[in-house]
XYZ file of C-alpha atoms in Angstrom:
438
model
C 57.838 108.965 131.849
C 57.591 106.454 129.361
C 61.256 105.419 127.983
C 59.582 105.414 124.442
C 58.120 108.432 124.769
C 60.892 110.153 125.876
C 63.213 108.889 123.397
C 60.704 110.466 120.583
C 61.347 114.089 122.856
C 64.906 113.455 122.943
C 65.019 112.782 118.876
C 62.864 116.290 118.900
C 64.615 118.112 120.687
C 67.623 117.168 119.043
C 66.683 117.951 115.852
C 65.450 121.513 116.872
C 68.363 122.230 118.218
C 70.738 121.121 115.548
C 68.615 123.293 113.016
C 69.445 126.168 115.424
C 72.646 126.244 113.995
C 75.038 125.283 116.244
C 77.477 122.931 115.946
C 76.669 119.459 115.888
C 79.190 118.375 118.952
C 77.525 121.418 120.500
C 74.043 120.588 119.904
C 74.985 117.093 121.228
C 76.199 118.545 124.418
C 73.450 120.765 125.266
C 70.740 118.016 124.331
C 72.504 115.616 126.579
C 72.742 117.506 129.554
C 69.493 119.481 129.775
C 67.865 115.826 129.923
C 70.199 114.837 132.211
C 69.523 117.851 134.553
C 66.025 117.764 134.142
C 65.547 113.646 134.820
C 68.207 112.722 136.734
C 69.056 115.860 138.423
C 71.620 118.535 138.142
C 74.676 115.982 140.169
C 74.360 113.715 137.103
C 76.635 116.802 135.231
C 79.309 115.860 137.614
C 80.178 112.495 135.301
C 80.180 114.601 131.933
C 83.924 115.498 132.268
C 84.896 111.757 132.829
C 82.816 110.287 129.677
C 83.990 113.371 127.292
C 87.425 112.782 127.679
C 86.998 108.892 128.215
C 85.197 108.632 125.019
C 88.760 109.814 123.474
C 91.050 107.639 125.534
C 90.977 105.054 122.706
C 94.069 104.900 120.834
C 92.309 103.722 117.452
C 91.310 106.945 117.495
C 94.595 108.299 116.679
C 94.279 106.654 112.776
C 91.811 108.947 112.615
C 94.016 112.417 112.097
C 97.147 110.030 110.672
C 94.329 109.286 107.603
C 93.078 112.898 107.268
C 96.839 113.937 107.259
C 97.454 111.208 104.422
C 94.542 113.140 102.541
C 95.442 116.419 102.953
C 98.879 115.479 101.046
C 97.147 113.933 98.488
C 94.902 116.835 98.553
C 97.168 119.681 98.196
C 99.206 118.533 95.708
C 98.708 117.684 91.784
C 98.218 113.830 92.391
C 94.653 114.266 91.747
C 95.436 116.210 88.160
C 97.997 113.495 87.573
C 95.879 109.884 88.217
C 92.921 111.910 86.130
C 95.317 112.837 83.373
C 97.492 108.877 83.529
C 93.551 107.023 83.601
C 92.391 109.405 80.436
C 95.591 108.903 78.268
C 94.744 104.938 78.630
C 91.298 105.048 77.901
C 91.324 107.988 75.404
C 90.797 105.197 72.715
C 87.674 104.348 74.455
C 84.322 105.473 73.407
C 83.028 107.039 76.407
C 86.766 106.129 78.090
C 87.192 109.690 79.410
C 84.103 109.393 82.019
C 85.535 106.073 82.584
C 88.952 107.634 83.324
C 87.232 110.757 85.543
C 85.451 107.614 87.459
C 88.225 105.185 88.047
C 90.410 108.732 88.945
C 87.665 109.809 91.625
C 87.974 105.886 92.921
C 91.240 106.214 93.811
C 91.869 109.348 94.673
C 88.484 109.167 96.990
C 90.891 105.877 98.634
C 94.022 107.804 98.817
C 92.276 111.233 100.636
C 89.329 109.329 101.971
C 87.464 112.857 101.357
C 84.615 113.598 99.065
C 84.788 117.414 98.889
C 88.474 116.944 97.967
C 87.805 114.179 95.256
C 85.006 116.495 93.380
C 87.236 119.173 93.521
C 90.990 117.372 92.393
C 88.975 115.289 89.731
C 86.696 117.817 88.621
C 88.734 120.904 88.118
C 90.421 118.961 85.356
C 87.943 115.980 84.261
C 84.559 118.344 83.922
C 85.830 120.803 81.386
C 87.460 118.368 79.408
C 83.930 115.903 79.195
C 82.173 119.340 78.597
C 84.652 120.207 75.462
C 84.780 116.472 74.300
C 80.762 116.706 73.635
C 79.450 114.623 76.963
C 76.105 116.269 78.417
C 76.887 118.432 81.289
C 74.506 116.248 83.365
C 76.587 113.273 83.242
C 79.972 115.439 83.256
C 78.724 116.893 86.574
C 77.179 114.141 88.286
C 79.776 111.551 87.303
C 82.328 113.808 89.382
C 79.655 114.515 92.150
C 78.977 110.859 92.529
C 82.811 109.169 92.234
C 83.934 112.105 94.549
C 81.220 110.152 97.589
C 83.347 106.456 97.180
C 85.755 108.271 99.572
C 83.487 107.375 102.800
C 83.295 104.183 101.580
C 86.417 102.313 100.082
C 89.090 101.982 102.176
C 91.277 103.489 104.405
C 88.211 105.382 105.288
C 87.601 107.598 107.957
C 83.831 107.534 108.291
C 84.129 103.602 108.965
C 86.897 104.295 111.623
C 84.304 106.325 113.197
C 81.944 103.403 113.211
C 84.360 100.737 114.076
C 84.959 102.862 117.107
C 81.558 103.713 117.755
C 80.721 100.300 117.812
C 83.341 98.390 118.635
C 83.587 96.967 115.874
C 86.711 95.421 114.226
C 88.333 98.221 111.651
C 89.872 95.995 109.793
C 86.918 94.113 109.109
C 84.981 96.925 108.514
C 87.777 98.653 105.856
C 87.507 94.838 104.030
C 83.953 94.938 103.986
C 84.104 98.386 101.822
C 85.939 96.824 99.169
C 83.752 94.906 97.061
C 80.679 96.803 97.489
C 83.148 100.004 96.290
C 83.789 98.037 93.422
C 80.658 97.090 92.912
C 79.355 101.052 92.916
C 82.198 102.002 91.006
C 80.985 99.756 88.071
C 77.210 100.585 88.078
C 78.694 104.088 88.149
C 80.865 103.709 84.717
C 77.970 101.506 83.213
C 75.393 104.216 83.706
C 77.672 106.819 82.461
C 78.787 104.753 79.403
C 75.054 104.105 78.360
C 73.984 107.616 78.961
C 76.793 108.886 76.653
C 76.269 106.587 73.739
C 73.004 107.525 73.734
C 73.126 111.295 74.054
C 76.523 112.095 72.947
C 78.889 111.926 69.736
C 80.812 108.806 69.743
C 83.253 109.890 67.000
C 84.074 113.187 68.955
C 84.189 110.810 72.452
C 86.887 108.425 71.576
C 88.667 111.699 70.189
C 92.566 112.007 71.375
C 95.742 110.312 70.887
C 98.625 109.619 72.903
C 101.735 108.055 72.616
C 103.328 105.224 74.461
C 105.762 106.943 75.715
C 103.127 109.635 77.014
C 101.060 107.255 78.817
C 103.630 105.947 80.928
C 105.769 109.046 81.728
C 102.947 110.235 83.730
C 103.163 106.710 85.663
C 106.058 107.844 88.352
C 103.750 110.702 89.496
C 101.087 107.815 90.250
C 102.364 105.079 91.454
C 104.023 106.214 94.543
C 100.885 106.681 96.070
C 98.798 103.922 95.342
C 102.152 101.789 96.419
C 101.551 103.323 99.889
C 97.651 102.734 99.783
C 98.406 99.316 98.902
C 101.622 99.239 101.791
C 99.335 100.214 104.296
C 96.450 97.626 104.168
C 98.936 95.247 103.245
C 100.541 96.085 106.881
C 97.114 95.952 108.410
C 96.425 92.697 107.303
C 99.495 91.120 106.972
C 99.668 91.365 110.896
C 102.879 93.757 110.980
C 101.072 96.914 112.570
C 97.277 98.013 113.558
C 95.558 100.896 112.059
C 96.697 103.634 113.947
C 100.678 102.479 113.612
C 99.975 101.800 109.489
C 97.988 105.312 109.161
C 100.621 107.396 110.770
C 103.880 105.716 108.568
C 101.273 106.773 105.613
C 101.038 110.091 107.160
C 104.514 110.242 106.763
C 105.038 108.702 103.743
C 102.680 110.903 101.655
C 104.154 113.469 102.999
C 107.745 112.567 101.970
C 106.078 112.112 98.168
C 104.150 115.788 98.691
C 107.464 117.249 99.557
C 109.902 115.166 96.909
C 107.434 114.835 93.721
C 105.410 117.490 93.702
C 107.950 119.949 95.465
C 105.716 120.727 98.595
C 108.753 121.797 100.776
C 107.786 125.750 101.393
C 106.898 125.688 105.175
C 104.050 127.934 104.533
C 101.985 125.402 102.315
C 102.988 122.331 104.902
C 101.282 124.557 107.490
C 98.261 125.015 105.550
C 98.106 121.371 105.550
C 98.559 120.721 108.860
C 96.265 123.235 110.067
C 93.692 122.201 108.014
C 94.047 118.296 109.104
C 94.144 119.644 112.754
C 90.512 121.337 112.033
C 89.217 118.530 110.470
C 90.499 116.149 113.220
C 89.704 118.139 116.341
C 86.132 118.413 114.405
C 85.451 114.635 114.215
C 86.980 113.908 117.862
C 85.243 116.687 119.095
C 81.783 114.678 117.732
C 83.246 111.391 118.883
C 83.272 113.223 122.996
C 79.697 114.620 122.430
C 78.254 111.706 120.838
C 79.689 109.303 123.711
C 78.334 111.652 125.986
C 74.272 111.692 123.947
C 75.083 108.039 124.460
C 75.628 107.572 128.154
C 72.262 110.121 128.348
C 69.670 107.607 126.386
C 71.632 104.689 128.061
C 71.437 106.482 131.575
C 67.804 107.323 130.599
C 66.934 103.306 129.423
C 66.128 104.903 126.135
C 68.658 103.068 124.249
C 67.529 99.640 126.039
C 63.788 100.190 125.943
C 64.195 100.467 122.084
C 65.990 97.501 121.997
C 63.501 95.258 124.203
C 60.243 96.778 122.204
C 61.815 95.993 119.106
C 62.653 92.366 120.596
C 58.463 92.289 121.074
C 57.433 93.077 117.829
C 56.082 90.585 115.046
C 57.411 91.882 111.660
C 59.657 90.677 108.978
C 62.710 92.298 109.532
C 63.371 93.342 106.271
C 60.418 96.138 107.076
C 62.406 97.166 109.711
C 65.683 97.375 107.489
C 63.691 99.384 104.985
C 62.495 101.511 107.555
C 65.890 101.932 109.393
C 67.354 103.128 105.815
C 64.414 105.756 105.308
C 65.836 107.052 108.456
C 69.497 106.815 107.641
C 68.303 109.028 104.483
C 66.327 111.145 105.530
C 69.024 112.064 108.225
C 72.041 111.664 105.429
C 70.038 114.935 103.932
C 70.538 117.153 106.579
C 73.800 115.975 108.561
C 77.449 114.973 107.586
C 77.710 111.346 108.095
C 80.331 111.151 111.150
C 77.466 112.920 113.026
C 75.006 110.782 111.995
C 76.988 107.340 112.433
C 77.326 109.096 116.263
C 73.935 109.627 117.291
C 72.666 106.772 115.150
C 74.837 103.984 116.078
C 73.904 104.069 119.661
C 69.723 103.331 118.996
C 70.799 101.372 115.678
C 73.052 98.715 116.795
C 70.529 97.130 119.278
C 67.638 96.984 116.403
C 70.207 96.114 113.613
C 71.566 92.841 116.300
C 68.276 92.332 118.014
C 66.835 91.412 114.027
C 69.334 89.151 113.275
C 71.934 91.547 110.753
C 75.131 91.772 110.814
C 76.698 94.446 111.704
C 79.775 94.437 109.496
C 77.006 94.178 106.590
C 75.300 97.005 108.037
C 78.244 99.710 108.157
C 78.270 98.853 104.525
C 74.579 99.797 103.766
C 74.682 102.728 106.108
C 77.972 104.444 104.399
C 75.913 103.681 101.123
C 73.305 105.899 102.375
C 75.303 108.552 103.748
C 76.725 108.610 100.078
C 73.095 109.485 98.663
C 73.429 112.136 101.404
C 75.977 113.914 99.965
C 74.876 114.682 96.636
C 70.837 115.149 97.465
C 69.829 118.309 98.443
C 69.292 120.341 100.899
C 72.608 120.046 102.089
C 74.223 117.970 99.044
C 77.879 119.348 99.816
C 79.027 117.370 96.834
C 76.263 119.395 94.462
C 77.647 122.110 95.428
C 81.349 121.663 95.149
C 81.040 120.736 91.698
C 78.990 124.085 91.217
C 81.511 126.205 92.214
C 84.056 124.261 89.950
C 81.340 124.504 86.912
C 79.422 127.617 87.739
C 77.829 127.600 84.572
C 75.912 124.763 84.925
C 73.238 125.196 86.992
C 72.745 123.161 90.464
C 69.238 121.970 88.551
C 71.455 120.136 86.111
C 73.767 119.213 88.755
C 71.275 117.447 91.031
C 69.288 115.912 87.625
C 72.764 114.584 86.471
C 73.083 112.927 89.777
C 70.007 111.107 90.165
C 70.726 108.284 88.495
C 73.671 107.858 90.648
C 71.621 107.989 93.456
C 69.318 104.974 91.855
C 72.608 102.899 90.981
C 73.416 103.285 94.885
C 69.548 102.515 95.818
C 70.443 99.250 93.884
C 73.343 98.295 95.504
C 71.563 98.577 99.186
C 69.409 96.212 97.281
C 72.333 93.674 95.862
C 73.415 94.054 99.488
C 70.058 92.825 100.828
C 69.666 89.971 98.676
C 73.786 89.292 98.644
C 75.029 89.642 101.823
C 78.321 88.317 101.061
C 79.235 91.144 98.902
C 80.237 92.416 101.842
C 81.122 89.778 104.931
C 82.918 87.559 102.429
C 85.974 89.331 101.950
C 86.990 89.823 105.775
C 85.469 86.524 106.371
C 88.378 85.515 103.521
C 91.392 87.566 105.124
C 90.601 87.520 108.622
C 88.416 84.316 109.329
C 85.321 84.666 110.061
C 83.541 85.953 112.853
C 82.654 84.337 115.680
């Protein structure tokens, strides 16, 4: 059979049986070796064993449960109440400051946890109801939160690039580096949609409402601080040569830990168990994706799917800026229905060839692709962020929700685009720290 051909099966059948239901390291599995039996012959299953738990002989992976340990800290503890509550007593002056403040909070808490679901829900328990009762709409209350709470896959130390750094082999470093300005750069076209939607549908005298003193705004500071010093520790160990990823993550691990335990008074051994069970479940989740999706890949490669892609891509005589756009109509159209570890798994695999074979980087393109598994996560159907914030709010409805987020979604649309036409927004900063690639 025709490689081509059979790679558009394979993307069928995978589909189908992902929509069954199953889970997607599952799915993965079964799509991998009922081709395998069925081309190459029911011995091929003999290697399966080998590449599952080869695919996790890779000690980068190990950052990968040291970060969503880091997270969980964060997560189960007030720091998220606390960095919403220090940002809004400095801006309260402000017009508009407060969705400034729930912004800037969901930026760095999204860097400290590195989770979206747990951003929406530490920033918006608090942040939502208080926009709502200061007189912003409920649409850009809700989808402020919803969109601030998807930087977390994005700015660094994030776990989704880890995934794609390993997936890839590409540098993690660079890749973490590369997430910085463009995070910055959504982070502001976030705050300057909110700010003009707000003056122009909201009360400015009843926004810049609130008053705190000096010595309010920075008693709240010690809370803070400790945890953006070890955000700040860590990449400055990455970088500054003194330990790699997986070394820096775990002392964070620790560290955050330390401050759950001291500051907030998370010492009860039942609520450290609840969050190391629930990093365990989360981490054995992703690795569990990394196996499958290493074995998917030695299928299309074993198949010459992968490399018949590749070579007919090579052949064809188009600008390859149609077959960017085209590659990010896939990316969302698959960020819809799929979290994006999964589909920076099966994608990168077919992707990387195309992306390379065209000439992109592929530093740059871990950049655009996080972007649009951000859009993912607050479009429907799946839309986990919509729907995080609509158990927070459940008065507003998940109409409002999804309408509030929209424009979001356009400020990200125009970032891809900054991206395309600005490359350097994201290869100049590793370039800058780490020299540039050779």
């Amino acid at each position: 059979m025709d490689p081509l051909l059979l790679g558009g099966i394979v993307a069928l059948a995978t589909i189908f049986v992902l929509f069954s239901g199953v889970s997607v390291a599952i799915g993965l599995l079964i799509v991998s070796a009922g081709f395998l039996i069925v081309f190459d012959g029911a011995r091929s299953l003999e290697l399966l064993p080998e590449i599952l738990f080869g695919k996790l002989d890779n000690f980068a992976l190990l950052s990968i449960p040291m970060f969503i340990i880091m997270g969980s800290s964060i997560a189960s503890t007030r720091a998220g109440a606390d960095l919403y509550e220090a940002l809004e007593r400095w801006l309260t002056r402000v017009p508009g400051g407060l969705v400034v403040a729930n912004l800037g909070a969901c930026a760095l808490f999204a860097a400290m946890s590195g989770s979206s679901p747990a951003t929406c829900a530490a920033i918006g328990k608090m942040g939502i109801p208080e926009m709502r009762k200061r007189g912003y709409p409920d649409g850009v209350a809700a989808g402020s939160i919803a969109a601030g709470g998807t930087l977390g896959i994005l700015i660094p130390p994030s776990v989704t690039m880890i995934v794609y750094g390993i997936a890839t082999e590409t540098s993690i470093g660079r890749l973490f580096l590369a997430g910085v300005v463009p995070g910055i750069l959504l982070v502001v076209l976030f705050m300057a949609w909110s700010l003009y939607s707000t003056w122009k549908s909201g009360d400015a005298a009843l926004l810049s409402s609130g008053s705190y003193t000096w010595k309010e705004r920075f008693e709240i500071l010690p809370r803070v601080l400790p945890f953006l010093a070890i955000i700040v520790g860590v990449l400055y160990a990455m970088y500054g040569g003194i330990a790699t990823p997986s070394e820096t993550a775990a002392v964070g691990a620790l560290l955050c830990l330390l401050i759950a335990v001291i500051i907030y008074k998370l010492w009860h051994p039942r609520d450290l168990w609840v969050v190391l069970r629930d990093s365990t479940k989360e981490s054995v989740m992703i690795l569990f994706i990394v196996a499958a999706a290493g074995v998917f890949s030695y299928m299309l490669s074993s198949l010459y799917i992968t490399q018949s892609i590749a070579e007919w891509i090579g052949t064809l005589d188009v600008n390859r800026w149609y077959l960017m756009i085209a590659v990010n109509v896939f990316l969302l159209i698959a960020g819809f229905f799929l979290p994006p570890v999964a589909v920076i798994l099966m994608a990168a695999p077919i992707l990387l060839p195309i992306i390379t074979t065209a000439g992109f980087d592929p530093i740059w393109f871990a950049v655009v692709l996080t972007i649009n598994m951000e859009i993912g996560l607050i479009s429907p159907p799946v839309g986990l962020n919509l729907y995080v914030i609509n158990g927070i709010a459940p008065d507003i409805s998940l109409k409002t929700i999804l309408t509030g987020s929209l424009p979001f979604v356009a400020c990200m649309i125009l970032a891809i685009f900054l991206l395309c036409v600005f490359p350097e927004l994201a290869t100049w900063l590793p370039d800058v720290v780490m020299g540039a690639a050779i």
